Coordinates of C-alpha atoms in Angstrom, one line a residue:
M806 CA 92.5 89.7 107.3
P807 CA 90.2 87.0 106.7
K808 CA 91.4 83.6 108.1
A809 CA 91.2 81.8 104.1
Q810 CA 93.8 84.2 103.2
R811 CA 96.2 84.3 106.1
R812 CA 96.2 81.0 105.5
W813 CA 97.2 80.5 102.1
F814 CA 100.2 83.4 103.2
A815 CA 101.3 81.1 105.7
V816 CA 101.5 78.3 103.0
L817 CA 103.1 80.7 100.8
L818 CA 105.7 82.7 102.9
G819 CA 107.3 79.1 103.8
Q820 CA 108.8 78.4 101.4
G821 CA 112.2 79.4 99.7
S822 CA 114.1 80.8 96.8
E823 CA 115.9 80.3 94.4
F824 CA 118.0 83.5 96.1
A825 CA 119.1 81.1 99.2
F826 CA 121.4 78.6 96.6
V827 CA 123.2 81.6 95.8
V828 CA 123.7 83.0 99.6
F829 CA 124.4 79.6 100.6
G830 CA 126.6 79.2 97.9
A831 CA 128.4 82.9 98.7
A832 CA 128.9 82.1 102.1
Q833 CA 130.1 78.7 102.0
M834 CA 132.7 80.3 99.9
A835 CA 133.3 83.0 102.1
N836 CA 134.2 81.0 104.8
V837 CA 131.4 82.0 107.4
L838 CA 129.4 78.8 106.3
D839 CA 130.4 75.1 107.1
P840 CA 129.5 72.7 104.4
E841 CA 126.9 70.6 106.4
W842 CA 125.0 73.0 107.2
A843 CA 125.2 74.9 104.0
K844 CA 124.1 70.9 102.5
A845 CA 121.1 70.7 105.8
L846 CA 120.0 74.5 104.6
T847 CA 120.0 73.6 100.4
L848 CA 118.1 70.7 100.9
A849 CA 115.6 72.4 103.1
V850 CA 115.0 75.3 100.7
A851 CA 114.9 72.3 98.5
L852 CA 112.2 70.9 100.1
S853 CA 110.5 73.6 101.0
M854 CA 109.4 74.9 96.8
A855 CA 109.2 71.3 96.4
A856 CA 106.3 70.8 99.2
T857 CA 104.2 73.8 98.4
P858 CA 102.5 73.1 95.6
I859 CA 101.1 70.1 97.4
L860 CA 100.5 72.8 100.5
L861 CA 98.3 74.6 98.1
V862 CA 96.5 72.3 96.2
L863 CA 95.5 70.1 100.0
L864 CA 94.1 73.9 100.9
T865 CA 92.0 74.3 97.8
R866 CA 90.9 70.9 98.4
L867 CA 90.2 71.7 101.9
E868 CA 88.5 75.1 101.4
Q869 CA 86.1 73.5 98.7
S870 CA 85.4 71.0 100.6
G871 CA 83.9 72.8 103.6
S872 CA 82.4 75.4 101.5
G873 CA 79.4 73.8 101.4
Q874 CA 79.2 74.3 105.0
E875 CA 78.3 78.4 104.1
R876 CA 77.4 80.5 108.0
E877 CA 73.4 81.2 107.4
A878 CA 72.3 84.4 107.5
D879 CA 72.0 86.2 111.3
E880 CA 68.3 86.8 112.2
I881 CA 67.6 90.5 112.0
D882 CA 66.0 92.2 114.9
E883 CA 65.7 95.9 114.1
E884 CA 62.4 97.7 113.4
Q885 CA 62.5 100.7 110.6
P886 CA 66.0 101.8 110.9
R887 CA 66.2 104.3 108.5
V888 CA 69.5 103.9 106.9
I889 CA 70.7 100.1 105.6
I890 CA 74.7 100.2 105.0
A891 CA 75.5 97.3 102.9
G892 CA 79.2 96.7 103.0
F893 CA 81.1 97.9 106.5
G894 CA 84.7 97.9 105.4
R895 CA 87.3 100.8 105.2
Y896 CA 84.8 103.4 103.4
G897 CA 81.4 101.5 105.2
Q898 CA 82.6 102.7 108.5
I899 CA 83.2 106.1 107.5
A900 CA 80.1 106.9 106.8
G901 CA 77.8 104.7 109.7
R902 CA 80.2 106.2 112.8
L903 CA 79.3 108.9 111.3
L904 CA 75.3 108.8 111.5
L905 CA 75.5 106.4 114.2
S906 CA 77.0 109.2 116.2
S907 CA 74.2 111.7 114.5
G908 CA 71.5 109.6 116.2
V909 CA 70.3 107.6 112.8
K910 CA 69.0 104.4 113.4
M911 CA 70.5 101.8 111.2
V912 CA 71.0 98.3 109.5
I913 CA 74.6 97.0 108.8
L914 CA 74.8 94.3 106.8
D915 CA 78.5 92.3 105.9
H916 CA 79.1 89.0 104.0
D917 CA 82.9 88.7 105.8
P918 CA 81.8 86.0 108.6
D919 CA 85.8 87.1 110.1
H920 CA 84.2 90.8 110.0
V921 CA 81.5 90.9 111.4
D922 CA 83.0 88.6 114.5
T923 CA 85.9 91.3 114.2
L924 CA 83.3 93.9 114.6
R925 CA 81.7 92.8 117.2
K926 CA 84.6 92.5 119.4
F927 CA 84.3 96.3 119.3
D928 CA 80.7 96.1 120.1
M929 CA 79.7 97.7 117.0
K930 CA 75.9 96.0 115.5
V931 CA 77.3 94.0 112.2
F932 CA 74.6 91.4 110.9
Y933 CA 75.8 88.4 108.4
G934 CA 74.6 87.9 105.5
D935 CA 74.5 89.0 101.5
A936 CA 73.1 91.6 101.0
T937 CA 72.4 91.0 97.1
R938 CA 69.5 89.1 97.9
V939 CA 66.4 90.0 98.5
D940 CA 64.6 88.2 101.6
L941 CA 67.4 89.1 103.5
L942 CA 66.8 93.2 102.2
E943 CA 63.0 92.7 103.1
S944 CA 64.0 91.5 106.7
A945 CA 66.3 94.5 107.2
G946 CA 63.7 96.7 106.7
A947 CA 64.0 97.7 103.0
A948 CA 60.3 98.6 102.1
K949 CA 60.0 101.2 104.1
A950 CA 63.8 102.7 105.3
E951 CA 65.1 105.7 103.7
V952 CA 69.0 105.4 102.3
L953 CA 70.7 102.1 101.4
I954 CA 74.4 102.8 101.6
N955 CA 75.7 100.0 98.9
A956 CA 79.2 100.5 100.0
I957 CA 80.0 97.2 98.8
D958 CA 83.7 97.0 97.5
D959 CA 83.6 94.0 94.1
P960 CA 82.1 96.1 91.4
Q961 CA 80.2 93.0 90.3
T962 CA 78.6 92.4 93.3
S963 CA 77.3 96.5 93.7
L964 CA 76.1 96.7 90.6
Q965 CA 73.7 94.0 91.0
L966 CA 72.8 94.7 94.3
T967 CA 71.6 98.2 93.1
A968 CA 69.9 96.2 90.1
L969 CA 68.2 94.8 93.0
V970 CA 67.7 97.8 94.6
K971 CA 66.1 99.4 91.7
E972 CA 63.9 96.1 90.8
H973 CA 62.5 95.1 94.1
F974 CA 62.2 98.9 95.9
P975 CA 62.6 101.3 94.2
T976 CA 61.3 104.0 96.4
L977 CA 64.7 103.3 98.6
K978 CA 67.9 105.4 97.3
I979 CA 70.9 104.4 96.6
I980 CA 74.3 106.3 97.9
A981 CA 77.1 104.2 95.8
R982 CA 80.8 103.5 96.4
A983 CA 82.4 103.8 92.5
R984 CA 85.7 101.9 92.9
D985 CA 86.9 104.1 90.0
V986 CA 85.9 106.0 86.9
D987 CA 84.8 102.9 85.0
H988 CA 82.1 101.6 88.3
Y989 CA 81.0 105.6 88.4
I990 CA 80.3 104.6 85.4
Q991 CA 78.2 101.3 85.5
L992 CA 76.3 103.1 88.4
R993 CA 75.8 106.1 86.4
Q994 CA 73.7 104.6 83.6
A995 CA 72.3 102.0 86.7
G996 CA 70.3 105.0 87.7
V997 CA 72.4 105.7 90.8
E998 CA 71.9 110.0 90.9
A999 CA 75.6 111.0 92.3
P1000 CA 78.2 108.1 93.1
E1001 CA 81.1 109.0 95.3
R1002 CA 84.6 107.7 93.9
E1003 CA 85.8 106.7 97.2
T1004 CA 89.6 108.4 97.0
F1005 CA 88.8 111.1 94.7
E1006 CA 88.5 112.9 97.9
S1007 CA 91.2 112.5 100.0
A1008 CA 93.5 112.5 96.9
L1009 CA 93.1 116.2 96.1
K1010 CA 93.5 117.4 99.7
S1011 CA 96.8 115.4 99.2
G1012 CA 97.4 117.7 96.0
R1013 CA 96.0 120.7 97.8
M1014 CA 98.6 119.9 101.0
T1015 CA 101.3 119.5 99.2
L1016 CA 100.6 122.9 97.0
E1017 CA 100.5 125.2 99.8
A1018 CA 104.4 123.4 101.0
L1019 CA 105.4 124.1 97.9
G1020 CA 104.2 128.2 98.6
L1021 CA 101.1 128.5 97.4
G1022 CA 98.3 130.6 99.5
P1023 CA 96.3 127.8 101.2
Y1024 CA 93.1 130.2 99.7
E1025 CA 94.7 129.7 96.1
A1026 CA 95.2 126.5 96.9
R1027 CA 91.8 125.4 98.2
E1028 CA 90.2 126.9 94.8
R1029 CA 93.1 125.5 92.7
A1030 CA 90.9 122.1 94.6
D1031 CA 87.1 123.4 93.9
L1032 CA 88.1 124.2 89.7
F1033 CA 90.0 121.0 89.9
R1034 CA 86.9 119.2 90.9
R1035 CA 84.2 121.0 88.7
F1036 CA 85.9 120.1 86.0
N1037 CA 86.8 116.6 86.5
E1038 CA 83.0 116.0 87.4
R1039 CA 82.2 117.7 84.2
M1040 CA 84.7 114.9 82.7
V1041 CA 83.3 112.3 84.1
E1042 CA 80.4 113.2 83.2
E1043 CA 80.6 114.1 79.8
M1044 CA 82.2 109.9 79.7
V1045 CA 78.7 107.9 80.9
D1046 CA 77.6 110.0 78.5
M1047 CA 80.2 108.2 75.7
A1048 CA 79.7 105.3 77.3
E1049 CA 78.9 103.3 74.3
E1050 CA 81.7 105.7 72.2
D1051 CA 85.7 104.1 71.7
D1052 CA 88.4 104.7 73.9
A1053 CA 89.5 108.1 71.4
S1054 CA 85.5 110.1 72.7
F1055 CA 87.2 108.4 76.2
A1056 CA 90.9 110.7 75.2
A1057 CA 88.9 113.4 73.7
A1058 CA 86.8 114.5 76.3
Y1059 CA 89.9 114.3 79.5
K1060 CA 92.0 116.2 77.1
R1061 CA 89.2 118.8 76.0
T1062 CA 88.5 119.5 79.9
S1063 CA 92.5 119.0 81.2
A1064 CA 93.0 121.8 78.5
M1065 CA 90.3 123.8 79.6
L1066 CA 91.5 123.1 83.6
T1067 CA 95.1 124.6 82.9
D1068 CA 93.7 128.5 81.0
I1069 CA 91.4 129.2 83.8
I1070 CA 94.8 128.3 86.4
N1071 CA 96.8 130.2 84.2
E1072 CA 93.9 132.9 84.2
D1073 CA 93.9 132.8 87.6
R1074 CA 97.3 133.0 88.2
N1075 CA 97.5 136.6 86.2
H1076 CA 95.2 137.6 87.7
L1077 CA 95.9 137.2 91.3
S1078 CA 99.6 138.8 90.2
I1079 CA 98.0 141.9 88.9
I1080 CA 95.9 142.3 92.5
Q1081 CA 99.7 141.3 94.2
R1082 CA 101.1 144.3 92.2
H1083 CA 98.3 146.6 92.5
G1084 CA 97.0 146.0 95.7
W1085 CA 92.8 146.1 95.8
Q1086 CA 92.7 149.6 94.5
G1087 CA 92.4 148.9 90.3
T1088 CA 95.2 148.8 88.2
E1089 CA 96.6 151.9 87.4
E1090 CA 95.3 151.9 83.7
G1091 CA 91.7 151.7 85.3
K1092 CA 92.2 153.8 86.8
H1093 CA 92.9 156.5 84.0
S1094 CA 90.0 155.1 82.3
G1095 CA 87.8 156.7 85.0
N1096 CA 87.1 153.5 87.3
T1097 CA 87.3 154.8 90.4
D1098 CA 86.2 151.9 92.3
D1099 CA 87.1 149.9 95.5
E1100 CA 88.2 146.4 93.7
P1101 CA 89.3 145.4 90.6
E1102 CA 87.0 144.5 87.9
A1103 CA 84.7 141.6 87.7
R1104 CA 86.3 138.4 85.5
P1105 CA 83.7 136.2 84.6
T1106 CA 82.8 133.5 86.0
T1107 CA 83.8 129.7 84.3

């Protein structure tokens, strides 16, 4: 957590609340708290509540006065990286560590000075700077790099970086993190081919593991997850096309793909029950109709 946030939390956590008055009163009535102690504790809570707004104002002014001394961007000494990562938080670190372990040469940028200093303690070579500055991207090697991983958390800053790269470094391929569906749609409209929704795959895996825990076979659980992925991606792409329309169009796309997904899962469940009853030798109806194949009749693909 950045130092600024820690200071705010320290001030807010130091404040008492009205509930303390109730607790002290009940404790005094139950004869478990001396009246003198109750008065002293009540006064302490009241003073903390009165002082907190004043402390917050002072802290705000302190931060504003110190904001003019912003840290200078680091000098980047890497030459000809193949990849640039903008944002090295929980998302960028996973992608970056995979690439580093594969020997890919890269430049890592992050705009949180506390985070950069912490990562350097773990021997991670991270450069401090604002990735939405053209001069910083140029010094990072954007003109010759092959891929930019846009892992910035804030959607507006992420879109700003995307537009900047499209304008000044059109040959640099962008692989972008999408915070949510709205951010995904905006990135697609900005020209990013396949943004990655940051929690989608992990949430899908959790659902798949839950199906298995409820007794569904691993193969069928995986098939259902894969099917859900395809339909969800189709739904979101429809939303990209409808982005200029009203909310009713979004809702219609959601309901349509959800209904199709449910129908196909039910079809798969029925097909699986037939296989379980008759094995892989075909149904009795199929045998009498002259179907002598060892496998059941193939279903239409979706």
